[in-house]
mmCIF file of C-alpha atoms and ligand atoms in Angstrom:
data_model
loop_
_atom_site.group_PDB
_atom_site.id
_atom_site.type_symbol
_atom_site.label_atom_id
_atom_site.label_comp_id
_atom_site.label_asym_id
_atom_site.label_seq_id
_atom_site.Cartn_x
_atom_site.Cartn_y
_atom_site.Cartn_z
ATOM 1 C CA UNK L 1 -31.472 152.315 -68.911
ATOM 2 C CA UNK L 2 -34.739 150.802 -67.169
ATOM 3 C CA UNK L 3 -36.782 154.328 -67.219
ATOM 4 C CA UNK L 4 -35.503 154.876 -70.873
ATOM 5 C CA UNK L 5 -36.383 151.063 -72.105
ATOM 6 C CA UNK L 6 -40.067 151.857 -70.135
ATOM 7 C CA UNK L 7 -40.606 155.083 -71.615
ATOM 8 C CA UNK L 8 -40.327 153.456 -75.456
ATOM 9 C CA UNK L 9 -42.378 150.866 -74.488
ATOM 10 C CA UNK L 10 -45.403 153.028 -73.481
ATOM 11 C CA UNK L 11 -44.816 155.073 -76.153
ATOM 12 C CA UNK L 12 -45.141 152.169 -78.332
ATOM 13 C CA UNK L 13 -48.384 150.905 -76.979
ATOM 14 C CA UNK L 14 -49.498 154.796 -77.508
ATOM 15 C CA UNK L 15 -48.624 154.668 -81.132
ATOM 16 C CA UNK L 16 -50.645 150.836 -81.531
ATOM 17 C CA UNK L 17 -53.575 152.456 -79.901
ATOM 18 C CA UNK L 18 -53.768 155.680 -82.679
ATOM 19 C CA UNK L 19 -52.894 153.216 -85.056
ATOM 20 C CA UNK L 20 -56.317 150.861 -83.840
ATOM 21 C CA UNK L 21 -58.387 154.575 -83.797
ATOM 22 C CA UNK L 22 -57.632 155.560 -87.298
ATOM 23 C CA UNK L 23 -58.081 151.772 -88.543
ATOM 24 C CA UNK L 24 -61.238 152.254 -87.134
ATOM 25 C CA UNK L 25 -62.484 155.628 -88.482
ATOM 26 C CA UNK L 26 -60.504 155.560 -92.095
ATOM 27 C CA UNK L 27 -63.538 153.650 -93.617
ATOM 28 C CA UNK L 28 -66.061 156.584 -92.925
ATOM 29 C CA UNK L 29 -63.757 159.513 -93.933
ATOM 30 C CA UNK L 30 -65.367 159.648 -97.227
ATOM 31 C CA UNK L 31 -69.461 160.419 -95.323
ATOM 32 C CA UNK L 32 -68.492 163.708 -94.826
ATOM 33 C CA UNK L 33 -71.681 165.707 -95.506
ATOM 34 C CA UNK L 34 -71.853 168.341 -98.155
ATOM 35 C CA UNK L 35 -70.895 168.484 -101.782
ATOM 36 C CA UNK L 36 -67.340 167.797 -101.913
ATOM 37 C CA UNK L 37 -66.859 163.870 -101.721
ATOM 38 C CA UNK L 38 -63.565 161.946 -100.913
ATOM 39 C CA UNK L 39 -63.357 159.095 -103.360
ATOM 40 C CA UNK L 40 -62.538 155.520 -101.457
ATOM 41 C CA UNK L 41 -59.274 154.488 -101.777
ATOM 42 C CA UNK L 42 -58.485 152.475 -104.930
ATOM 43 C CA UNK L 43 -56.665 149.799 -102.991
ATOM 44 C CA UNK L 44 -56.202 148.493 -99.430
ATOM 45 C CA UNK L 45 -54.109 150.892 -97.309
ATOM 46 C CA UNK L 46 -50.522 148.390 -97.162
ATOM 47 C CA UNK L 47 -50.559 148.352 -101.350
ATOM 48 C CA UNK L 48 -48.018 150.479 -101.226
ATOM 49 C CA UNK L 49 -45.688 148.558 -98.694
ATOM 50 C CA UNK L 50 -42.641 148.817 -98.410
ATOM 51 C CA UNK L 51 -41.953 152.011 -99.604
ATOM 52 C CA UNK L 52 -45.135 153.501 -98.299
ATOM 53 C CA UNK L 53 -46.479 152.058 -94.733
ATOM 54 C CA UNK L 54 -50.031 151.177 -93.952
ATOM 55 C CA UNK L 55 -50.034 153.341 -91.191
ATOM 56 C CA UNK L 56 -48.765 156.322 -92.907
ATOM 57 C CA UNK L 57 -51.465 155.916 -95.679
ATOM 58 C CA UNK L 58 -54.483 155.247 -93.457
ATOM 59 C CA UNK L 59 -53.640 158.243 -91.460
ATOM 60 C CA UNK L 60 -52.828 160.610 -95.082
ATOM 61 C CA UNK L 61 -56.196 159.438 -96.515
ATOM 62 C CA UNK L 62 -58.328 158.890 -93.627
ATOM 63 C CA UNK L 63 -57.062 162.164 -91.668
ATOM 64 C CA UNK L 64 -54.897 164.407 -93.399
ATOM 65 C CA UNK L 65 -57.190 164.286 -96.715
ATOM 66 C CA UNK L 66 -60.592 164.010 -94.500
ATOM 67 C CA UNK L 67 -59.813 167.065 -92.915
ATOM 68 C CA UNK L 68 -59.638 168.776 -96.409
ATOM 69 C CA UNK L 69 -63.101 167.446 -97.623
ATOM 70 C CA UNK L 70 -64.334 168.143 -94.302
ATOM 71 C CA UNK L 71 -63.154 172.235 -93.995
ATOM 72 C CA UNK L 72 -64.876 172.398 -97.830
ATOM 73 C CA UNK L 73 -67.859 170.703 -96.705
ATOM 74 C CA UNK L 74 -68.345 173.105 -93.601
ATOM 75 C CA UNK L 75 -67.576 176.199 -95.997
ATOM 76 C CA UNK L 76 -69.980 175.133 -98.650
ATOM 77 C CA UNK L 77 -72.506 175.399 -96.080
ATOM 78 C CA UNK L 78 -73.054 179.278 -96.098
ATOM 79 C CA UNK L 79 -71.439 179.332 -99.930
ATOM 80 C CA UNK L 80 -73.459 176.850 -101.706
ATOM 81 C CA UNK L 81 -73.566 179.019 -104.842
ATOM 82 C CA UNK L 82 -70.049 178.907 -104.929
ATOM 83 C CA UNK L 83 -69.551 175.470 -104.443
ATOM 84 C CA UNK L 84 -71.876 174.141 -107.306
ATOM 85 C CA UNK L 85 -68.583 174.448 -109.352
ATOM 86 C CA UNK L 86 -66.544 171.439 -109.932
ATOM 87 C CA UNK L 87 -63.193 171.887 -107.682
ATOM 88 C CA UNK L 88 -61.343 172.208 -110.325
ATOM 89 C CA UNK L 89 -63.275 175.039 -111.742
ATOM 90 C CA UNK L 90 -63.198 176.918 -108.497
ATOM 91 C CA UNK L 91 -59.306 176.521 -108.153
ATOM 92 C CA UNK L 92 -58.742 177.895 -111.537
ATOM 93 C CA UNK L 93 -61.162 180.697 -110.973
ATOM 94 C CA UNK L 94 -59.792 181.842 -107.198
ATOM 95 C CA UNK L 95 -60.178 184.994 -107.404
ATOM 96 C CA UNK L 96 -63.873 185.231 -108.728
ATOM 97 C CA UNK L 97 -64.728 183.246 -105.301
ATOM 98 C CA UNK L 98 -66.296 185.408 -102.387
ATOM 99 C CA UNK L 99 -62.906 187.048 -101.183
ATOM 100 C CA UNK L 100 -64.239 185.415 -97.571
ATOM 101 C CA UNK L 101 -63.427 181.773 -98.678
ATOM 102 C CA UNK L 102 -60.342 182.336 -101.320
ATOM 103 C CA UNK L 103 -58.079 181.301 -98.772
ATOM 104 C CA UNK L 104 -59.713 178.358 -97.425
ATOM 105 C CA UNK L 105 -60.206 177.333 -101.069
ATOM 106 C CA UNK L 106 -57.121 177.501 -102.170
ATOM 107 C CA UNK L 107 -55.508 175.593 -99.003
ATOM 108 C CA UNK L 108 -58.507 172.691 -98.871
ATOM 109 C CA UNK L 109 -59.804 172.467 -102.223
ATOM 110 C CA UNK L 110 -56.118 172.712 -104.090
ATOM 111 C CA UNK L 111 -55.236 169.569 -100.851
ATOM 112 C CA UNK L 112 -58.485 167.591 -102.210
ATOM 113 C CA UNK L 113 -57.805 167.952 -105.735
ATOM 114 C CA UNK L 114 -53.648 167.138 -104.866
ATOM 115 C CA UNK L 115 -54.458 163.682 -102.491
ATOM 116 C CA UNK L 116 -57.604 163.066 -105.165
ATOM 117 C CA UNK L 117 -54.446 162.722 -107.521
ATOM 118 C CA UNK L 118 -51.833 160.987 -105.725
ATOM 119 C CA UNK L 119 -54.379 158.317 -104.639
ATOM 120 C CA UNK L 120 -55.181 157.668 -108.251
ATOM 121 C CA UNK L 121 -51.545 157.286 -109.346
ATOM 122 C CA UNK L 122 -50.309 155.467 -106.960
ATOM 123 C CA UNK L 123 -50.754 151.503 -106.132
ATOM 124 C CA UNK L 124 -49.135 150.461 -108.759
ATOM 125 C CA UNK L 125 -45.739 149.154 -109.505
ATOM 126 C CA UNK L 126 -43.380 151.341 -110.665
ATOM 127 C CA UNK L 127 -40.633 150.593 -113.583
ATOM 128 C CA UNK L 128 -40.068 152.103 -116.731
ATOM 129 C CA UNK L 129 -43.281 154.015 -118.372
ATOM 130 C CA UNK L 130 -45.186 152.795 -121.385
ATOM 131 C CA UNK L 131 -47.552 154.313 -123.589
ATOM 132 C CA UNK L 132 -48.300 157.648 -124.763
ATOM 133 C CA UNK L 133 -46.418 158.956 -121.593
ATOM 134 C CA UNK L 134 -43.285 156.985 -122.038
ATOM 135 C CA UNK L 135 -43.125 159.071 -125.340
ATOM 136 C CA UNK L 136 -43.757 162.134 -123.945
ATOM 137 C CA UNK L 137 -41.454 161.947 -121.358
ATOM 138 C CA UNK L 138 -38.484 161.218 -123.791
ATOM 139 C CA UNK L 139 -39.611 164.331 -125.832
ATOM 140 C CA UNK L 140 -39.642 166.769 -123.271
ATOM 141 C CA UNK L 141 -36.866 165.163 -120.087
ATOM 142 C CA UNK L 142 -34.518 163.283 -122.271
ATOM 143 C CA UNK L 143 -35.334 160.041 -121.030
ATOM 144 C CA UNK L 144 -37.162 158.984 -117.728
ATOM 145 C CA UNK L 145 -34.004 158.396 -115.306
ATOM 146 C CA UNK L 146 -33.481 162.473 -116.188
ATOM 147 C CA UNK L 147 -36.993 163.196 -115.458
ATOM 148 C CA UNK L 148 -36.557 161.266 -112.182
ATOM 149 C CA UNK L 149 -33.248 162.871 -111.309
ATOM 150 C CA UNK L 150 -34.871 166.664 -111.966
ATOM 151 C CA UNK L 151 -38.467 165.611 -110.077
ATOM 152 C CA UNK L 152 -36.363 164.141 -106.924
ATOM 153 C CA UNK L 153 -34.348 167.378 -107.046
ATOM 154 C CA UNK L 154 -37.539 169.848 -106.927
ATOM 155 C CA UNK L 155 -39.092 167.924 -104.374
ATOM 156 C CA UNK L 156 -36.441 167.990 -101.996
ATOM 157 C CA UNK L 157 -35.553 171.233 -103.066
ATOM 158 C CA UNK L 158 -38.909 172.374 -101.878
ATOM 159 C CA UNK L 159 -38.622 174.125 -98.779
ATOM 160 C CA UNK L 160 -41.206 173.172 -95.906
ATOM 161 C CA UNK L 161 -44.249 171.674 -96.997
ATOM 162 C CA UNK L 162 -45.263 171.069 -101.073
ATOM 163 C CA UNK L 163 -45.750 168.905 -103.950
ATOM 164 C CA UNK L 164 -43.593 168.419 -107.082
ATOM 165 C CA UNK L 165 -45.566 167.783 -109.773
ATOM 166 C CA UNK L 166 -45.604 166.798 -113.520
ATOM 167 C CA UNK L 167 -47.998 168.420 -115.930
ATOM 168 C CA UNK L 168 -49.438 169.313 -118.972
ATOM 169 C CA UNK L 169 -51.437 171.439 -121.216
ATOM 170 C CA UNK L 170 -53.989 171.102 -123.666
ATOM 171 C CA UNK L 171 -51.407 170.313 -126.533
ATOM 172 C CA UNK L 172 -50.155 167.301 -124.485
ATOM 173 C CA UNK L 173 -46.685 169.423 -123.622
ATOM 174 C CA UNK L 174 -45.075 168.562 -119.944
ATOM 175 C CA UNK L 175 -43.884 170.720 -117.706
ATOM 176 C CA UNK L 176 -42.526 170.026 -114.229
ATOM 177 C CA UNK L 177 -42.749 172.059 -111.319
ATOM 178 C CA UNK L 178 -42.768 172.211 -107.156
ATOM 179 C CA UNK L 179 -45.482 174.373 -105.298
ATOM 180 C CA UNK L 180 -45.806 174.958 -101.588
ATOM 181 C CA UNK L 181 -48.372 173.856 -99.281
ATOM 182 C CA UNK L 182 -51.508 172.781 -101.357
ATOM 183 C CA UNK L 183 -51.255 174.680 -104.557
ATOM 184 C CA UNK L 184 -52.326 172.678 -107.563
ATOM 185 C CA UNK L 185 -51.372 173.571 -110.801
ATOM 186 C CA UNK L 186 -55.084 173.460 -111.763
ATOM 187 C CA UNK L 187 -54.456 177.258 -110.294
ATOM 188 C CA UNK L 188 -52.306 177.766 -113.157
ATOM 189 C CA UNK L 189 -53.414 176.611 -115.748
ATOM 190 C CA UNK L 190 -51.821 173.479 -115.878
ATOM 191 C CA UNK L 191 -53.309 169.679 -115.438
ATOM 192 C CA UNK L 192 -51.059 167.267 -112.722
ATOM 193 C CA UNK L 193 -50.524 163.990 -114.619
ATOM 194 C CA UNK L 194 -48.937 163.010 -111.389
ATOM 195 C CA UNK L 195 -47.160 164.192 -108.318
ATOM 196 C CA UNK L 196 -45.461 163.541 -105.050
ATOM 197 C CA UNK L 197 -46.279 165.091 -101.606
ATOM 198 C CA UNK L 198 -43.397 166.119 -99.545
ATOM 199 C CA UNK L 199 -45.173 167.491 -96.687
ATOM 200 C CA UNK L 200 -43.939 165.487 -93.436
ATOM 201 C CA UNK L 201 -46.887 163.714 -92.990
ATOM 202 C CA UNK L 202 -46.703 162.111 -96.271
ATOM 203 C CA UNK L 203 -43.073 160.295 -95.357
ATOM 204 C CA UNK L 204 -42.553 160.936 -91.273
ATOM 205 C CA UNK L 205 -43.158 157.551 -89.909
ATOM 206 C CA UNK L 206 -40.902 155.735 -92.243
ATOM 207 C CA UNK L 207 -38.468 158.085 -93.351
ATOM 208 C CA UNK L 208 -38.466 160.872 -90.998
ATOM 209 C CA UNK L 209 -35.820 163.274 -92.450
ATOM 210 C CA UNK L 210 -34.931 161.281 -95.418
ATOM 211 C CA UNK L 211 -37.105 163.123 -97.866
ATOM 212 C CA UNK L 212 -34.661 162.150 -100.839
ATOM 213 C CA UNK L 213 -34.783 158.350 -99.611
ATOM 214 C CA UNK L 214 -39.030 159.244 -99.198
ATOM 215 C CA UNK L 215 -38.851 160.745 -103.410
ATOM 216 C CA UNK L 216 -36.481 157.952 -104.756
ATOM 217 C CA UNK L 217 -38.670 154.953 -102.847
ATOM 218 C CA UNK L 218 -42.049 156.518 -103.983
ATOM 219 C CA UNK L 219 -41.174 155.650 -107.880
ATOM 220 C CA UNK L 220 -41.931 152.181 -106.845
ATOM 221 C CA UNK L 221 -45.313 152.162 -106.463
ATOM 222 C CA UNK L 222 -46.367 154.767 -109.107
ATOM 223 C CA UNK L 223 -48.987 153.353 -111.580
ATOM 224 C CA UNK L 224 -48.392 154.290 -115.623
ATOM 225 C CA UNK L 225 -51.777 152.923 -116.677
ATOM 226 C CA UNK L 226 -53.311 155.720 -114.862
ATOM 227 C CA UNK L 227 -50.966 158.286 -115.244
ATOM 228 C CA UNK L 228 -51.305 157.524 -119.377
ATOM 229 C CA UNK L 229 -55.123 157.723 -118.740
ATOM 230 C CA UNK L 230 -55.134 160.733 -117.089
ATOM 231 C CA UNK L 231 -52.885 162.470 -120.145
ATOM 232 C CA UNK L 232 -54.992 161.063 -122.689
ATOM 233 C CA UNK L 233 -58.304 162.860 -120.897
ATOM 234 C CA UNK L 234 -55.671 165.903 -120.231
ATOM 235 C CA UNK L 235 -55.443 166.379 -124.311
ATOM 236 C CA UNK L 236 -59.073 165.367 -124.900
ATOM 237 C CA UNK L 237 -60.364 168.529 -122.771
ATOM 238 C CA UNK L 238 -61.919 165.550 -120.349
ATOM 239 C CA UNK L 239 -59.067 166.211 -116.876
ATOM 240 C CA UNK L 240 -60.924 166.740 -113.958
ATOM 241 C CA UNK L 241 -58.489 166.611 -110.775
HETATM 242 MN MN1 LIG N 1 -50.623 165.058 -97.928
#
């Protein structure tokens, strides 16, 4: 009982001492050199408490995400013709890239554009949509608690790691659909209003293997103002990531 009651306690003091590290770095992810640049995050890293942890996010945005800007930023180095593209442009033109950094592209640049996303349209407090989107939604789902019931299905439907995403085209239609690893559906053709990550690290330290506890929580914190700004630039030809 002792050597068990000792062995969480140092593994506690391990995970406060990771936590102090990335506290400390998270503010300088974004000074990556090169062309690809991670935006700050829109709000302080517990914004999303309860349903997403401090921790969790600092690590997602200040690691996870990092990493992605920083693998771009290391390939643009010997591809800098390639990467005066927006990312978006490159991701829906793979396969004109130099065959030598498709794959890297699609993995890095389709992770920037996804956490560039989820950043956006989250922070904000959940509830029933308004706006443009509300009325979409009804149009193409039913009603929203439908939507939610299909989007919580694909994303813990999704085997391994992936997002489940909602999107649209040029006309304003919605579609919804899961993708693994860091496909965006900028690859596709199709703009991501907004999405949820189910990889592990997005959910771990809270939920661990309650994904569908992870997708049903996450509604809570979704923000509609942004999600109906980012349709209105999707039908004014003005989306970006
Ligand atoms: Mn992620």
């Amino acid at each position: 009982m002792l050597a068990v009651n000792r062995r969480a306690l140092l593994m506690g003091a391990a995970a406060v001492s990771a936590y102090a590290t990335v506290r400390s770095n998270y503010v300088f992810a974004q000074g990556a050199d090169g062309p690809i640049k991670q935006a700050p995050l829109p709000y302080a890293p517990d914004k999303n408490e309860p349903h997403i942890d401090a921790m969790t996010m600092e690590i997602h945005y200040g690691k996870h995400h990092a990493a992605y800007v920083a693998n771009l930023n290391n390939a643009a180095k010997n591809n800098a013709e390639a990467f005066k593209m927006p990312i978006q442009e490159m991701l829906a033109k793979l396969a004109n890239l130099p065959e030598g950094i498709r794959t890297l592209v699609r993995n890095n640049g389709g992770g920037h554009a996804n956490h560039t996303m989820f950043w956006q349209i989250m922070g904000g407090s959940g509830g029933e949509p308004s706006g443009a989107i509300a009325d979409a939604i009804k149009a193409s789902f039913g009603d929203f608690s439908k939507l939610q019931e299909q989007f919580n299905a694909r994303g813990a439907g999704q085997f391994g790691s992936g997002w489940v995403f909602v999107t649209s085209d040029k006309d304003g239609k919605l579609g919804l659909e899961a993708r693994p690893n860091q496909d965006s559906p900028l690859m596709f053709g199709k703009m991501p209003l907004f999405g949820n990550d189910v990889w592990e690290h997005a959910y771990y330290l809270k939920y661990q293997n309650r994904r569908a506890d992870y997708l049903k929580a996450w509604w809570n914190v979704v923000n509609w103002d942004i999600i109906n700004q980012r349709y209105a630039d999707a039908k004014a030809g003005k989306f970006t990531v």
